């Protein structure tokens, strides 16, 4: 099913919750909507699943505007759409009856088999007779997914499906989401503020901020080339700098104050002195004890200010050392963040206060105004 | 003290010996109040469902009116019903005054705002939780209503029981429109009032005990339901 929105606005009590939403859900792919709490993700999902109406604008389902649909047509359409909310509501009955609910509504002839299969997929068949009100949040989330999946939807909306889940439930849910997309060809639309998940899953990513889509693209585009300081901070780009585009020896460079870095030519920032933001992903920075002989045009000496272990991956904060390499002395701190594995850290004997070289390609620097 | 103990002993005797008069009064009380609650539910259940699940022009006004009606004193309702069904009233021709039907009508009028308001609170709470889930799983309008009622059933039952407890203990209004006629419209509360005024405590205490048992029983049922329900 093809879903597209045009100029969708929604407000509650005079406060805009969604503004000018124009989006097209990519079919048979995993679409991720990322944004902080309160960005409007849930409201957007309710409108896309016909649970709520936009104040203005239109949602098109396979080309037909939703506002022109009769109640019966809407019901038909809704029955092709699955939705799993975070903190899903469980009916006050058994797990099995919860999963069978939607099938019963449709007068399905194969309820027993389908419900059983659904529970098997989410690995909860053993508690089928348990009251659904006694489930843990992880189990409830899985039951909710099974309840939506057994209905064989063409498109499945998952609103923060893995918030507050234990690792086992998260793993099961993630595997299922992939399975839905790859084996059953279901279009998945997932809201999340878990960036790792969005990077792993998102074949199409929409960044939502204060009710507006501020960036869209592949996960690669959004995570490596954020187009605003908000997107950059939100996708935890690691390194976000403010600088000026300058021209030196006929080539564009970025002046960060303390150092100047080489960038690939950006004709759109033609004028000298254009203030821009620059982002650089920590994994694009190489650390070495000796200067590197590589094609990467940016190499600086830096002092390790801080090292933070984030589950086996070490985030290293470096401050360029002025007066050496191409760094020039000026006040102001511009810490760079790089990541290395724990093993590399040990092999290199890295310690806070040590000086190391950090190197990155000009093409890894993403600029935006 | 002796007087009270004597009345209590004789009252227990009446209950244990299954006294015919006591039980005809108890039976009438139950049948009048249950019928009143039944007729009330025919209005209050659909009305509270409509108000809980739909927003429409005048919605707020109706909810406010129902809440205001809860505060109307029973005796005022009794007076209005009396005027309406008395011989010279608009429904005088039906000759309802001083019949069990008069008591049923008055009790139903009294209890309808109470049951509607309590049901509305429950259905609103349950409805807001159930609605999105049921609709997203493909429920049609009717299927949604059935699901909401099913989910709210124990709280709805509690609303009906509260309503029943309210009307079975009603005295003044029931006396005004029923007339407290022996064997016809004499119910527990009106009988207790009359017998006490006569100084004949035996029957009053016996009925008082039964009324208390009903009140405690209702309370126990309600608490059990609250434990079992959401």
Coordinates of C-alpha atoms in Angstrom, one line a residue:
Chain A
X1 CA 0.0 0.0 0.0
X2 CA 1.2 3.4 -0.9
X3 CA 0.8 6.2 1.7
X4 CA 1.6 9.8 1.0
X5 CA 0.8 13.0 2.9
X6 CA 0.5 16.5 1.5
X7 CA 0.7 19.6 3.7
X8 CA -0.6 17.9 6.8
X9 CA -1.2 20.1 9.8
X10 CA -2.5 19.1 13.2
X11 CA -2.9 21.2 16.3
X12 CA -4.3 20.5 19.8
X13 CA -5.8 23.5 21.7
X14 CA -4.2 25.9 19.4
X15 CA -0.7 24.4 19.6
X16 CA 0.7 23.0 16.4
X17 CA 1.8 19.4 16.8
X18 CA 2.4 18.7 13.1
X19 CA 3.3 21.3 10.5
X20 CA 3.4 20.9 6.8
X21 CA 4.1 17.2 6.7
X22 CA 4.8 16.0 3.2
X23 CA 6.0 12.4 3.2
X24 CA 5.8 9.3 1.1
X25 CA 6.2 6.0 2.8
X26 CA 8.5 3.8 0.8
X27 CA 6.8 0.5 0.0
X28 CA 8.3 -2.8 1.1
X29 CA 11.0 -1.1 3.1
X30 CA 11.6 -0.2 6.7
X31 CA 10.8 3.5 7.2
X32 CA 12.0 5.1 10.4
X33 CA 10.7 8.3 11.9
X34 CA 13.1 9.6 14.4
X35 CA 12.8 12.5 16.7
X36 CA 12.9 13.4 20.4
X37 CA 9.8 12.9 22.7
X38 CA 7.1 15.4 21.9
X39 CA 8.2 15.8 18.2
X40 CA 4.8 14.6 17.0
X41 CA 5.6 11.0 16.1
X42 CA 2.6 9.4 17.8
X43 CA 0.2 12.0 16.4
X44 CA 1.7 11.5 12.9
X45 CA 1.2 7.7 13.3
X46 CA -2.4 8.2 14.3
X47 CA -3.1 10.3 11.3
X48 CA -1.4 7.8 9.0
X49 CA -3.4 4.9 10.4
X50 CA -6.7 6.8 10.2
X51 CA -7.1 6.9 13.9
X52 CA -7.1 10.7 13.9
X53 CA -7.7 13.4 11.3
X54 CA -5.5 16.2 10.2
X55 CA -6.7 19.8 10.6
X56 CA -5.7 20.5 7.1
X57 CA -3.8 18.7 4.3
X58 CA -4.4 15.3 3.0
X59 CA -3.3 11.7 3.4
X60 CA -3.5 9.6 0.2
X61 CA -3.8 5.9 0.3
X62 CA -2.9 4.3 -3.0
X63 CA -3.7 7.7 -4.5
X64 CA -7.1 8.2 -3.0
X65 CA -7.5 11.1 -0.5
X66 CA -8.6 9.8 2.9
X67 CA -11.0 12.7 3.4
X68 CA -13.2 11.4 0.5
X69 CA -13.5 7.9 1.9
X70 CA -16.8 6.6 3.3
X71 CA -16.8 5.0 6.7
X72 CA -17.0 1.6 5.1
X73 CA -14.0 2.3 2.9
X74 CA -12.0 3.6 5.8
X75 CA -12.8 0.4 7.8
X76 CA -11.6 -1.7 4.8
X77 CA -8.4 0.3 4.6
X78 CA -7.8 0.2 8.3
X79 CA -8.0 -3.6 8.2
X80 CA -4.9 -3.5 5.9
X81 CA -2.9 -1.4 8.3
X82 CA -1.3 -2.7 11.5
X83 CA -0.4 -0.6 14.4
X84 CA 1.5 -1.4 17.6
X85 CA 1.7 1.4 20.1
X86 CA 4.3 1.6 22.7
X87 CA 2.7 0.6 26.0
X88 CA 0.1 -1.4 24.1
X89 CA -3.3 -1.9 25.7
X90 CA -4.2 -5.4 26.5
X91 CA -7.8 -6.6 26.6
X92 CA -8.8 -8.0 30.0
X93 CA -8.7 -11.6 28.9
X94 CA -6.2 -14.3 28.0
X95 CA -3.1 -13.8 25.8
X96 CA -4.6 -16.1 23.2
X97 CA -7.9 -14.2 23.0
X98 CA -5.9 -10.9 22.7
X99 CA -4.1 -12.3 19.6
X100 CA -7.4 -13.7 18.2
X101 CA -9.3 -10.4 18.7
X102 CA -8.7 -8.9 15.2
X103 CA -9.2 -12.2 13.5
X104 CA -12.6 -12.6 15.3
X105 CA -13.6 -9.1 14.1
X106 CA -13.0 -10.2 10.6
X107 CA -14.9 -13.4 11.0
X108 CA -11.7 -15.3 10.0
X109 CA -12.3 -19.1 9.5
X110 CA -8.8 -20.1 10.7
X111 CA -8.6 -18.2 14.0
X112 CA -7.1 -21.0 16.1
X113 CA -4.3 -21.8 13.7
X114 CA -3.4 -18.2 13.0
X115 CA -3.4 -17.1 16.6
X116 CA -1.3 -20.0 17.6
X117 CA 1.2 -19.3 14.8
X118 CA 1.4 -15.6 15.8
X119 CA 2.2 -16.6 19.4
X120 CA 4.8 -19.1 18.2
X121 CA 6.5 -16.4 16.2
X122 CA 6.8 -14.1 19.2
X123 CA 7.9 -17.1 21.3
X124 CA 5.0 -16.7 23.7
X125 CA 2.8 -19.8 22.9
X126 CA 3.6 -21.2 26.3
X127 CA 1.7 -18.4 28.1
X128 CA -1.3 -18.4 25.8
X129 CA -3.8 -19.1 28.6
X130 CA -2.3 -16.5 31.0
X131 CA -4.2 -13.3 31.6
X132 CA -2.9 -10.5 29.4
X133 CA -3.0 -8.1 32.3
X134 CA -0.2 -9.9 34.1
X135 CA 2.3 -9.6 31.3
X136 CA 5.6 -7.8 31.6
X137 CA 6.0 -4.8 29.3
X138 CA 8.3 -6.8 27.0
X139 CA 5.8 -9.6 26.8
X140 CA 2.9 -7.3 26.2
X141 CA 4.8 -5.6 23.4
X142 CA 5.4 -9.0 21.8
X143 CA 1.7 -10.0 22.2
X144 CA 0.7 -6.7 20.6
X145 CA 3.0 -7.4 17.7
X146 CA 1.6 -10.9 17.3
X147 CA -1.9 -9.4 17.5
X148 CA -1.1 -7.1 14.6
X149 CA 0.9 -9.6 12.6
X150 CA -1.7 -12.3 12.5
X151 CA -4.0 -9.9 10.6
X152 CA -1.4 -10.0 7.7
X153 CA -1.3 -6.2 7.3
X154 CA 0.2 -4.7 4.1
X155 CA 1.8 -2.0 6.2
X156 CA 2.8 -2.1 9.8
X157 CA 3.3 0.9 12.0
X158 CA 5.4 0.5 15.2
X159 CA 5.4 3.3 17.6
X160 CA 8.5 3.1 19.7
X161 CA 8.2 -0.6 19.8
X162 CA 11.3 -1.4 21.8
X163 CA 11.2 1.3 24.5
X164 CA 11.9 -0.2 27.9
X165 CA 12.3 -3.7 26.7
X166 CA 14.6 -6.3 28.2
X167 CA 17.4 -7.4 25.8
X168 CA 15.7 -10.7 24.9
X169 CA 12.4 -9.0 23.9
X170 CA 14.3 -6.3 22.0
X171 CA 16.2 -9.0 20.1
X172 CA 13.0 -10.9 19.3
X173 CA 11.3 -7.7 18.2
X174 CA 14.1 -6.6 16.0
X175 CA 14.4 -9.9 14.3
X176 CA 10.6 -9.9 13.7
X177 CA 10.7 -6.4 12.2
X178 CA 13.4 -7.6 9.7
X179 CA 11.4 -10.8 9.1
X180 CA 8.2 -8.8 8.4
X181 CA 10.0 -6.8 5.8
X182 CA 12.1 -9.5 4.1
X183 CA 9.9 -12.6 4.3
X184 CA 6.4 -11.1 4.3
X185 CA 7.1 -8.1 2.2
X186 CA 5.4 -5.8 4.7
X187 CA 6.1 -2.1 4.6
X188 CA 7.2 -1.1 8.1
X189 CA 7.0 2.3 9.5
X190 CA 8.8 2.6 12.9
X191 CA 9.0 5.6 15.2
X192 CA 12.0 5.5 17.4
X193 CA 14.4 7.7 19.3
X194 CA 16.9 4.9 19.4
X195 CA 19.5 6.0 16.8
X196 CA 21.3 2.8 16.6
X197 CA 18.1 1.1 15.6
X198 CA 17.2 3.7 13.1
X199 CA 20.7 3.4 11.5
X200 CA 20.4 -0.4 11.4
X201 CA 16.8 -0.5 10.2
X202 CA 16.1 2.6 8.4
X203 CA 16.1 2.2 4.7
X204 CA 14.3 5.5 4.7
X205 CA 14.7 7.9 7.6
X206 CA 12.6 10.9 8.5
X207 CA 13.8 13.3 11.1
X208 CA 10.9 14.9 12.9
X209 CA 11.4 18.0 15.1
X210 CA 8.7 20.0 16.7
X211 CA 6.2 18.7 14.3
X212 CA 8.2 19.3 11.2
X213 CA 10.2 16.9 9.0
X214 CA 13.6 18.6 8.9
X215 CA 15.4 15.9 7.0
X216 CA 14.7 12.7 5.1
X217 CA 16.8 10.3 3.2
X218 CA 18.6 7.0 3.6
X219 CA 20.1 6.2 7.0
X220 CA 23.5 6.9 5.4
X221 CA 22.5 10.3 4.3
X222 CA 20.8 11.3 7.5
X223 CA 23.5 10.0 9.8
X224 CA 26.5 11.1 7.8
X225 CA 25.2 14.3 6.3
X226 CA 22.8 15.9 8.7
X227 CA 21.5 19.1 7.3
X228 CA 20.9 21.1 10.4
X229 CA 22.5 21.5 13.8
X230 CA 19.5 19.9 15.4
X231 CA 19.6 16.8 13.1
X232 CA 23.4 16.6 13.8
X233 CA 22.9 16.8 17.5
X234 CA 20.0 14.5 17.5
X235 CA 21.7 11.8 15.4
X236 CA 24.6 12.1 17.7
X237 CA 27.0 13.0 15.0
X238 CA 29.8 13.3 17.5
X239 CA 31.6 16.2 16.0
X240 CA 29.7 19.4 15.3
X241 CA 31.6 22.5 14.6
X242 CA 30.8 26.1 13.7
X243 CA 33.3 27.6 11.2
X244 CA 33.9 29.8 8.2
X245 CA 34.5 28.8 4.7
X246 CA 37.7 30.4 3.4
X247 CA 39.8 30.2 0.3
X248 CA 43.5 29.5 0.7
X249 CA 45.8 28.8 -2.2
X250 CA 42.8 28.6 -4.5
X251 CA 41.1 25.9 -2.5
X252 CA 38.2 26.0 -0.1
X253 CA 39.0 25.3 3.5
X254 CA 37.1 25.4 6.7
X255 CA 38.4 27.7 9.4
X256 CA 37.5 26.5 12.8
X257 CA 39.5 29.2 14.6
X258 CA 42.0 26.9 16.2
X259 CA 42.7 24.9 13.0
X260 CA 41.8 25.0 9.4
X261 CA 40.6 21.8 7.8
X262 CA 40.4 20.7 4.2
X263 CA 37.0 20.1 2.6
X264 CA 35.8 19.0 -0.7
X265 CA 34.7 21.9 -2.9
X266 CA 31.3 23.3 -2.0
X267 CA 30.3 25.7 -4.8
X268 CA 27.1 26.7 -2.8
X269 CA 29.3 28.2 -0.1
X270 CA 31.3 30.2 -2.7
X271 CA 31.7 33.4 -0.8
X272 CA 34.6 33.7 1.6
X273 CA 33.5 34.1 5.2
X274 CA 30.2 32.1 4.9
X275 CA 29.4 30.8 8.3
X276 CA 28.6 27.1 8.2
X277 CA 28.2 24.1 10.5
X278 CA 30.4 21.1 9.9
X279 CA 29.9 17.6 11.1
X280 CA 32.2 14.6 11.2
X281 CA 31.4 11.2 12.5
X282 CA 33.7 9.8 15.2
X283 CA 34.2 6.6 13.3
X284 CA 35.6 8.5 10.3
X285 CA 38.6 9.7 12.5
X286 CA 41.7 7.5 12.6
X287 CA 44.0 7.6 15.6
X288 CA 47.7 6.8 15.3
X289 CA 50.9 7.3 17.3
X290 CA 52.9 8.3 14.2
X291 CA 51.8 10.7 11.4
X292 CA 49.9 8.7 8.8
X293 CA 50.9 8.6 5.2
X294 CA 47.6 8.4 3.5
X295 CA 45.4 10.2 1.0
X296 CA 43.5 11.8 3.9
X297 CA 44.2 15.5 3.8
X298 CA 43.4 16.3 7.3
X299 CA 45.9 15.2 10.0
X300 CA 46.5 16.9 13.3
X301 CA 48.3 16.3 16.5
X302 CA 45.9 16.2 19.5
X303 CA 46.0 15.7 23.2
X304 CA 43.6 13.1 24.7
X305 CA 41.3 15.0 27.1
X306 CA 38.9 12.2 28.0
X307 CA 38.2 8.6 27.3
X308 CA 34.7 7.1 27.8
X309 CA 33.9 3.4 27.5
X310 CA 30.6 2.9 25.9
X311 CA 30.2 -0.9 26.0
X312 CA 33.5 -2.0 24.4
X313 CA 33.7 1.1 22.2
X314 CA 35.9 3.9 23.5
X315 CA 34.9 7.5 22.8
X316 CA 38.1 9.5 22.7
X317 CA 38.0 13.3 23.1
X318 CA 41.0 15.1 21.6
X319 CA 42.0 18.7 21.6
X320 CA 44.1 19.8 18.6
X321 CA 47.6 20.9 19.9
X322 CA 48.3 24.4 18.6
X323 CA 51.6 25.3 17.0
X324 CA 52.1 21.9 15.6
X325 CA 51.1 20.3 12.3
X326 CA 48.7 22.6 10.6
X327 CA 47.1 23.8 13.8
X328 CA 47.3 27.5 14.5
X329 CA 47.3 29.1 17.9
X330 CA 44.1 30.7 18.9
X331 CA 41.9 30.6 21.9
X332 CA 38.8 28.4 22.2
X333 CA 38.5 24.7 22.6
X334 CA 37.3 22.5 19.7
X335 CA 37.3 19.0 21.0
X336 CA 37.2 16.2 18.4
X337 CA 35.6 12.9 19.2
X338 CA 36.9 9.7 17.7
X339 CA 36.0 6.1 18.5
X340 CA 38.3 3.1 18.8
X341 CA 37.8 -0.5 20.1
X342 CA 39.0 -1.3 23.6
X343 CA 41.6 -3.6 22.1
X344 CA 43.1 -0.8 19.9
X345 CA 43.2 1.4 23.0
X346 CA 45.2 -1.2 24.9
X347 CA 47.5 -2.0 21.9
X348 CA 48.2 1.7 21.5
X349 CA 48.5 2.3 25.2
X350 CA 46.2 5.3 25.1
X351 CA 45.9 7.4 28.2
X352 CA 44.4 10.8 29.1
X353 CA 47.0 13.5 28.5
X354 CA 48.8 11.6 25.7
X355 CA 49.4 13.1 22.3
X356 CA 48.2 11.2 19.2
X357 CA 47.6 12.0 15.6
X358 CA 44.1 12.1 14.3
X359 CA 43.4 11.9 10.6
X360 CA 40.2 12.2 8.5
X361 CA 39.3 12.6 4.9
X362 CA 38.1 15.9 3.5
X363 CA 35.1 14.0 2.0
X364 CA 34.0 12.9 5.5
X365 CA 33.4 16.5 6.5
X366 CA 29.7 17.4 6.0
X367 CA 28.8 21.1 5.7
X368 CA 25.6 22.9 6.0
X369 CA 24.5 26.4 6.8
Chain B
X1 CA -32.4 -1.2 76.9
X2 CA -34.8 -4.0 77.6
X3 CA -37.2 -2.5 75.0
X4 CA -34.5 -2.6 72.4
X5 CA -33.3 -6.1 73.2
X6 CA -36.9 -7.4 73.2
X7 CA -37.5 -5.8 69.8
X8 CA -34.3 -7.3 68.5
X9 CA -35.2 -10.8 69.7
X10 CA -38.7 -10.6 68.2
X11 CA -37.3 -9.2 65.0
X12 CA -34.9 -12.0 64.6
X13 CA -37.8 -14.4 65.3
X14 CA -39.7 -12.8 62.4
X15 CA -36.8 -13.2 60.0
X16 CA -36.0 -16.8 61.1
X17 CA -39.6 -17.9 60.9
X18 CA -39.8 -16.4 57.4
X19 CA -42.7 -14.2 58.4
X20 CA -45.0 -13.7 55.4
X21 CA -45.5 -10.0 55.9
X22 CA -41.7 -9.3 56.2
X23 CA -40.9 -11.3 53.1
X24 CA -43.7 -9.8 51.0
X25 CA -42.3 -6.3 51.9
X26 CA -38.7 -7.4 51.1
X27 CA -39.8 -9.0 47.8
X28 CA -41.7 -5.8 46.8
X29 CA -38.7 -3.6 47.7
X30 CA -36.4 -5.7 45.6
X31 CA -38.7 -6.0 42.6
X32 CA -39.5 -2.3 42.6
X33 CA -35.9 -1.2 42.8
X34 CA -34.5 -3.8 40.4
X35 CA -37.2 -2.9 37.9
X36 CA -36.4 0.8 38.3
X37 CA -32.7 0.1 37.8
X38 CA -33.5 -2.0 34.7
X39 CA -35.5 0.7 33.1
X40 CA -32.9 3.3 34.0
X41 CA -30.2 1.2 32.4
X42 CA -32.1 1.2 29.1
X43 CA -31.5 4.9 29.0
X44 CA -28.3 5.4 31.0
X45 CA -26.2 2.7 29.2
X46 CA -26.7 3.9 25.6
X47 CA -26.5 7.5 26.7
X48 CA -23.2 7.1 28.6
X49 CA -21.8 5.1 25.7
X50 CA -22.8 7.8 23.2
X51 CA -21.3 10.5 25.5
X52 CA -18.1 8.5 26.1
X53 CA -17.3 7.6 22.5
X54 CA -18.6 10.5 20.5
X55 CA -18.1 14.2 20.6
X56 CA -20.9 16.3 19.2
X57 CA -22.4 19.8 19.5
X58 CA -24.2 20.0 22.9
X59 CA -22.0 17.2 24.4
X60 CA -20.8 19.3 27.2
X61 CA -24.2 20.7 28.0
X62 CA -25.7 17.2 28.3
X63 CA -22.9 16.0 30.6
X64 CA -23.3 19.1 32.8
X65 CA -27.0 18.6 32.9
X66 CA -26.6 15.0 34.0
X67 CA -24.2 15.9 36.7
X68 CA -26.6 18.7 37.9
X69 CA -29.5 16.3 38.0
X70 CA -27.5 14.0 40.4
X71 CA -27.9 16.8 43.0
X72 CA -31.7 17.1 42.7
X73 CA -33.2 16.0 46.1
X74 CA -35.3 12.9 45.9
X75 CA -38.2 14.6 47.6
X76 CA -38.3 17.2 44.7
X77 CA -38.4 14.3 42.2
X78 CA -41.2 12.8 44.2
X79 CA -43.1 16.0 44.1
X80 CA -42.7 16.4 40.3
X81 CA -43.7 12.7 39.7
X82 CA -46.7 13.1 42.0
X83 CA -47.9 16.2 40.1
X84 CA -47.5 14.4 36.8
X85 CA -49.2 11.2 37.7
X86 CA -51.8 12.5 40.1
X87 CA -55.4 12.5 39.0
X88 CA -55.3 16.0 37.6
X89 CA -51.8 15.7 36.2
X90 CA -50.9 15.2 32.5
X91 CA -50.6 11.4 33.1
X92 CA -53.5 11.2 35.6
X93 CA -55.6 9.1 33.2
X94 CA -53.1 6.2 33.6
X95 CA -54.0 6.0 37.4
X96 CA -50.4 5.3 38.4
X97 CA -50.4 7.1 41.7
X98 CA -50.0 4.8 44.7
X99 CA -49.1 1.8 42.6
X100 CA -45.7 0.0 42.4
X101 CA -45.3 1.6 39.0
X102 CA -45.4 5.1 40.5
X103 CA -42.5 4.0 42.8
X104 CA -40.6 2.4 39.9
X105 CA -40.9 5.6 37.7
X106 CA -39.8 7.9 40.6
X107 CA -36.9 5.6 41.5
X108 CA -35.9 5.3 37.8
X109 CA -35.9 9.1 37.4
X110 CA -33.8 9.4 40.6
X111 CA -31.2 6.8 39.6
X112 CA -30.8 7.5 35.9
X113 CA -28.4 10.5 36.3
X114 CA -26.4 8.6 38.9
X115 CA -25.9 5.5 36.8
X116 CA -25.3 7.5 33.7
X117 CA -22.7 9.7 35.4
X118 CA -20.9 6.7 36.9
X119 CA -21.0 4.7 33.7
X120 CA -19.8 7.7 31.7
X121 CA -16.8 8.1 33.9
X122 CA -16.0 4.4 33.5
X123 CA -16.7 4.2 29.8
X124 CA -14.7 7.3 29.1
X125 CA -11.7 5.9 30.9
X126 CA -11.9 2.4 29.4
X127 CA -13.0 3.9 26.0
X128 CA -10.0 6.0 25.6
X129 CA -7.8 3.0 26.2
X130 CA -9.7 0.5 24.2
X131 CA -10.8 2.7 21.3
X132 CA -7.4 3.1 19.5
X133 CA -6.5 -0.5 20.0
X134 CA -9.8 -1.9 18.9
X135 CA -10.1 0.4 15.9
X136 CA -6.5 -0.2 14.8
X137 CA -7.2 -3.9 14.9
X138 CA -10.1 -3.4 12.6
X139 CA -13.2 -2.9 14.8
X140 CA -16.3 -1.4 13.2
X141 CA -18.5 1.0 15.1
X142 CA -20.6 -1.8 16.7
X143 CA -17.7 -4.0 17.4
X144 CA -16.0 -1.1 19.2
X145 CA -19.1 -0.6 21.4
X146 CA -19.3 -4.3 22.3
X147 CA -15.6 -4.3 23.1
X148 CA -15.8 -1.3 25.3
X149 CA -18.8 -2.6 27.2
X150 CA -17.0 -6.0 27.7
X151 CA -13.9 -4.3 29.0
X152 CA -15.9 -2.1 31.3
X153 CA -18.4 -4.7 32.5
X154 CA -17.3 -5.0 36.1
X155 CA -17.2 -1.2 36.6
X156 CA -20.6 -0.9 34.8
X157 CA -22.0 -3.5 37.0
X158 CA -20.7 -1.6 40.0
X159 CA -22.5 1.6 38.7
X160 CA -25.8 -0.4 38.6
X161 CA -25.3 -1.8 42.1
X162 CA -24.6 1.7 43.5
X163 CA -27.8 2.9 41.8
X164 CA -29.7 -0.1 43.2
X165 CA -28.4 0.6 46.7
X166 CA -29.4 4.3 46.4
X167 CA -33.0 3.5 45.5
X168 CA -33.7 0.6 47.7
X169 CA -32.8 2.8 50.7
X170 CA -35.0 5.7 49.5
X171 CA -37.9 6.6 51.8
X172 CA -39.6 10.0 51.4
X173 CA -40.0 10.0 47.7
X174 CA -41.2 6.4 47.6
X175 CA -43.7 7.2 50.3
X176 CA -45.0 10.2 48.4
X177 CA -45.8 8.5 45.2
X178 CA -46.4 4.9 46.6
X179 CA -48.5 5.8 49.5
X180 CA -47.1 3.0 51.7
X181 CA -50.3 0.9 51.2
X182 CA -50.0 -2.4 53.1
X183 CA -49.6 -5.3 50.6
X184 CA -49.5 -3.0 47.6
X185 CA -46.8 -0.4 47.9
X186 CA -45.3 -0.9 51.3
X187 CA -41.6 -1.4 50.9
X188 CA -38.8 -1.9 53.5
X189 CA -38.0 1.8 54.1
X190 CA -41.6 3.1 54.2
X191 CA -42.6 0.2 56.5
X192 CA -39.7 1.0 58.9
X193 CA -40.7 4.6 59.0
X194 CA -44.3 3.8 59.7
X195 CA -43.8 1.1 62.3
X196 CA -41.2 3.3 64.1
X197 CA -43.7 6.1 64.3
X198 CA -46.3 3.7 65.5
X199 CA -43.9 2.6 68.3
X200 CA -44.1 -1.0 66.9
X201 CA -40.4 -1.7 66.7
X202 CA -40.5 -5.5 66.0
X203 CA -41.2 -5.3 62.3
X204 CA -39.1 -2.1 61.9
X205 CA -36.0 -3.7 63.4
X206 CA -36.5 -6.9 61.3
X207 CA -36.7 -4.9 58.1
X208 CA -33.8 -2.7 59.3
X209 CA -31.6 -5.8 59.7
X210 CA -32.5 -7.0 56.2
X211 CA -31.8 -3.5 54.8
X212 CA -28.4 -3.4 56.5
X213 CA -27.6 -6.9 55.2
X214 CA -28.5 -5.6 51.7
X215 CA -26.3 -2.5 52.2
X216 CA -23.3 -4.6 53.5
X217 CA -23.9 -7.2 50.8
X218 CA -23.8 -4.6 48.1
X219 CA -20.6 -3.2 49.6
X220 CA -18.9 -6.6 49.6
X221 CA -20.0 -7.3 46.0
X222 CA -18.6 -3.9 45.0
X223 CA -15.3 -4.4 46.7
X224 CA -14.9 -7.9 45.3
X225 CA -15.6 -6.4 41.8
X226 CA -13.1 -3.7 42.2
X227 CA -10.6 -6.3 43.2
X228 CA -11.3 -8.4 40.2
X229 CA -11.9 -5.6 37.6
X230 CA -9.4 -3.1 36.2

